Amino acid sequence: MQFSLNDFLIAVSFALDFMEMDRLGMQSNHGKRTAYLTVCIARRMNLTEEEIYDAAALSILHDNGLSESSLYERLPGEWDHAVTRFEGSRGHCMIGEKNVKDYPFLTEPQDVILYHHERYDGNGYFGLKGDDIPPYFPDYCSG
Ligand SMILES: [Fe+2]
């Protein structure tokens, strides 16, 4: 039996979608949609094929650290709030980063999943602000 990374990523994506459906009663295809947008942006940035592949993989994997304890029931009429609570734990960032530590990326992405909820204004889970947030592709983000 041959292991396919692409098949693995698709399986992870569907597993996360099923978790979302089970817990929130709807399916947003979040990982797949994030990957699509990431690939579009990465192509516009003229990233290499290896960088684009890793960016897509990281997009699909970015919420892999979600667990039963980090999921909450959706309350009626609280979709936006539910989404915030759904991902509202820095723990899923730390667990997710740890889970991909040995993933065979083609490049050397660092802490992409760990900091995927950081916000430019510093309101992310780890409070990093502006340029303190490590860019995924530093070579393309220097000023
Ligand atoms: Fe997340």
Tab-separated table of C-alpha atoms and ligand atoms in Angstrom:
chain	number	residue	atom	x	y	z
A	1	MET	CA	0.000	0.000	0.000
A	2	GLN	CA	1.317	3.382	-0.963
A	3	PHE	CA	0.667	6.391	1.244
A	4	SER	CA	-0.518	9.502	-0.548
A	5	LEU	CA	-0.026	12.854	1.145
A	6	ASN	CA	-2.713	14.382	-1.036
A	7	ASP	CA	-5.204	11.697	-0.025
A	8	PHE	CA	-4.183	12.199	3.600
A	9	LEU	CA	-4.828	15.939	3.380
A	10	ILE	CA	-8.204	15.379	1.772
A	11	ALA	CA	-9.097	12.883	4.503
A	12	VAL	CA	-8.072	15.350	7.245
A	13	SER	CA	-10.120	18.044	5.563
A	14	PHE	CA	-13.211	15.835	5.488
A	15	ALA	CA	-12.661	14.720	9.084
A	16	LEU	CA	-12.560	18.351	10.235
A	17	ASP	CA	-15.671	19.082	8.154
A	18	PHE	CA	-17.482	16.183	9.808
A	19	MET	CA	-16.461	17.442	13.263
A	20	GLU	CA	-17.869	20.823	12.349
A	21	MET	CA	-21.085	19.263	11.092
A	22	ASP	CA	-21.402	17.147	14.204
A	23	ARG	CA	-20.815	19.981	16.633
A	24	LEU	CA	-22.191	23.021	14.830
A	25	GLY	CA	-24.844	21.482	12.619
A	26	MET	CA	-23.392	22.921	9.449
A	27	GLN	CA	-20.418	22.476	7.230
A	28	SER	CA	-18.394	25.395	5.895
A	29	ASN	CA	-15.601	23.436	4.189
A	30	HIS	CA	-13.336	25.790	6.100
A	31	GLY	CA	-10.049	24.027	5.398
A	32	LYS	CA	-10.752	23.549	1.698
A	33	ARG	CA	-11.897	27.140	1.283
A	34	THR	CA	-8.877	28.436	3.149
A	35	ALA	CA	-6.605	26.315	0.960
A	36	TYR	CA	-8.234	27.612	-2.215
A	37	LEU	CA	-7.769	31.244	-1.198
A	38	THR	CA	-4.232	30.528	-0.036
A	39	VAL	CA	-3.280	28.988	-3.375
A	40	CYS	CA	-4.785	31.953	-5.247
A	41	ILE	CA	-2.782	34.387	-3.120
A	42	ALA	CA	0.369	32.270	-3.274
A	43	ARG	CA	0.198	32.181	-7.079
A	44	ARG	CA	-0.213	35.960	-7.185
A	45	MET	CA	2.879	36.193	-4.983
A	46	ASN	CA	4.760	34.004	-7.478
A	47	LEU	CA	5.707	31.500	-4.812
A	48	THR	CA	7.427	28.324	-5.912
A	49	GLU	CA	5.416	25.152	-6.484
A	50	GLU	CA	6.872	23.720	-3.260
A	51	GLU	CA	5.841	26.793	-1.281
A	52	ILE	CA	2.357	26.716	-2.795
A	53	TYR	CA	1.983	23.042	-1.967
A	54	ASP	CA	3.041	23.613	1.646
A	55	ALA	CA	0.798	26.667	1.939
A	56	ALA	CA	-2.152	24.581	0.750
A	57	ALA	CA	-1.253	21.745	3.120
A	58	LEU	CA	-0.944	24.135	6.059
A	59	SER	CA	-4.276	25.693	5.152
A	60	ILE	CA	-5.988	22.334	5.255
A	61	LEU	CA	-4.182	21.364	8.459
A	62	HIS	CA	-4.439	24.685	10.285
A	63	ASP	CA	-7.298	23.629	12.589
A	64	ASN	CA	-6.121	20.048	13.103
A	65	GLY	CA	-5.655	20.787	16.810
A	66	LEU	CA	-9.365	21.198	17.430
A	67	SER	CA	-10.697	18.630	19.841
A	68	GLU	CA	-13.871	17.875	21.725
A	69	SER	CA	-12.694	20.098	24.554
A	70	SER	CA	-12.113	23.032	22.224
A	71	LEU	CA	-15.465	22.717	20.502
A	72	TYR	CA	-18.662	24.193	21.812
A	73	GLU	CA	-22.290	23.711	21.036
A	74	ARG	CA	-23.740	26.239	18.680
A	75	LEU	CA	-26.516	28.249	20.218
A	76	PRO	CA	-29.424	29.354	17.999
A	77	GLY	CA	-28.762	32.735	16.413
A	78	GLU	CA	-25.221	32.838	17.643
A	79	TRP	CA	-23.363	31.867	14.517
A	80	ASP	CA	-20.664	34.532	14.667
A	81	HIS	CA	-20.242	34.059	18.380
A	82	ALA	CA	-20.228	30.294	17.934
A	83	VAL	CA	-17.444	30.557	15.375
A	84	THR	CA	-15.423	32.595	17.822
A	85	ARG	CA	-15.991	30.060	20.557
A	86	PHE	CA	-15.487	27.197	18.122
A	87	GLU	CA	-11.930	28.260	17.525
A	88	GLY	CA	-11.632	30.270	20.677
A	89	SER	CA	-8.717	28.526	22.254
A	90	ARG	CA	-5.013	29.068	21.838
A	91	GLY	CA	-4.690	25.419	22.748
A	92	HIS	CA	-5.791	24.262	19.320
A	93	CYS	CA	-3.004	26.389	17.806
A	94	MET	CA	-0.383	24.820	20.051
A	95	ILE	CA	-1.683	21.283	19.587
A	96	GLY	CA	-2.047	21.785	15.848
A	97	GLU	CA	1.520	23.040	15.506
A	98	LYS	CA	2.825	20.126	17.522
A	99	ASN	CA	0.840	17.657	15.407
A	100	VAL	CA	2.539	18.768	12.190
A	101	LYS	CA	6.048	18.819	13.642
A	102	ASP	CA	7.088	15.770	11.610
A	103	TYR	CA	4.921	16.411	8.562
A	104	PRO	CA	7.031	16.101	5.394
A	105	PHE	CA	6.707	19.663	4.184
A	106	LEU	CA	8.673	20.560	1.072
A	107	THR	CA	9.869	23.841	2.591
A	108	GLU	CA	10.555	24.729	6.214
A	109	PRO	CA	7.482	26.540	7.504
A	110	GLN	CA	7.830	27.691	11.102
A	111	ASP	CA	4.979	28.229	13.544
A	112	VAL	CA	2.401	28.869	10.830
A	113	ILE	CA	-0.308	26.905	12.620
A	114	LEU	CA	0.781	28.184	16.022
A	115	TYR	CA	0.133	31.782	15.009
A	116	HIS	CA	-2.758	31.341	12.605
A	117	HIS	CA	-5.081	33.409	14.811
A	118	GLU	CA	-2.739	36.352	15.329
A	119	ARG	CA	-4.102	39.700	14.270
A	120	TYR	CA	-2.201	42.716	13.115
A	121	ASP	CA	-3.652	44.803	15.964
A	122	GLY	CA	-2.381	42.360	18.583
A	123	ASN	CA	-5.746	40.848	19.443
A	124	GLY	CA	-4.715	37.297	18.567
A	125	TYR	CA	-4.370	34.484	21.077
A	126	PHE	CA	-0.691	35.134	21.674
A	127	GLY	CA	-0.849	38.911	21.520
A	128	LEU	CA	1.713	39.274	18.751
A	129	LYS	CA	1.292	42.532	16.911
A	130	GLY	CA	2.191	43.849	13.473
A	131	ASP	CA	5.585	42.761	12.251
A	132	ASP	CA	6.103	40.642	15.370
A	133	ILE	CA	3.847	38.067	13.731
A	134	PRO	CA	6.218	35.787	11.845
A	135	PRO	CA	5.381	35.736	8.143
A	136	TYR	CA	4.945	32.366	6.527
A	137	PHE	CA	7.300	33.235	3.680
A	138	PRO	CA	9.756	35.775	5.074
A	139	ASP	CA	11.487	36.177	1.711
A	140	TYR	CA	8.307	37.589	0.229
A	141	CYS	CA	7.230	39.745	3.134
A	142	SER	CA	10.231	41.936	3.870
A	143	GLY	CA	9.675	45.587	3.239
B	1	FE	FE	-8.120	28.012	14.218
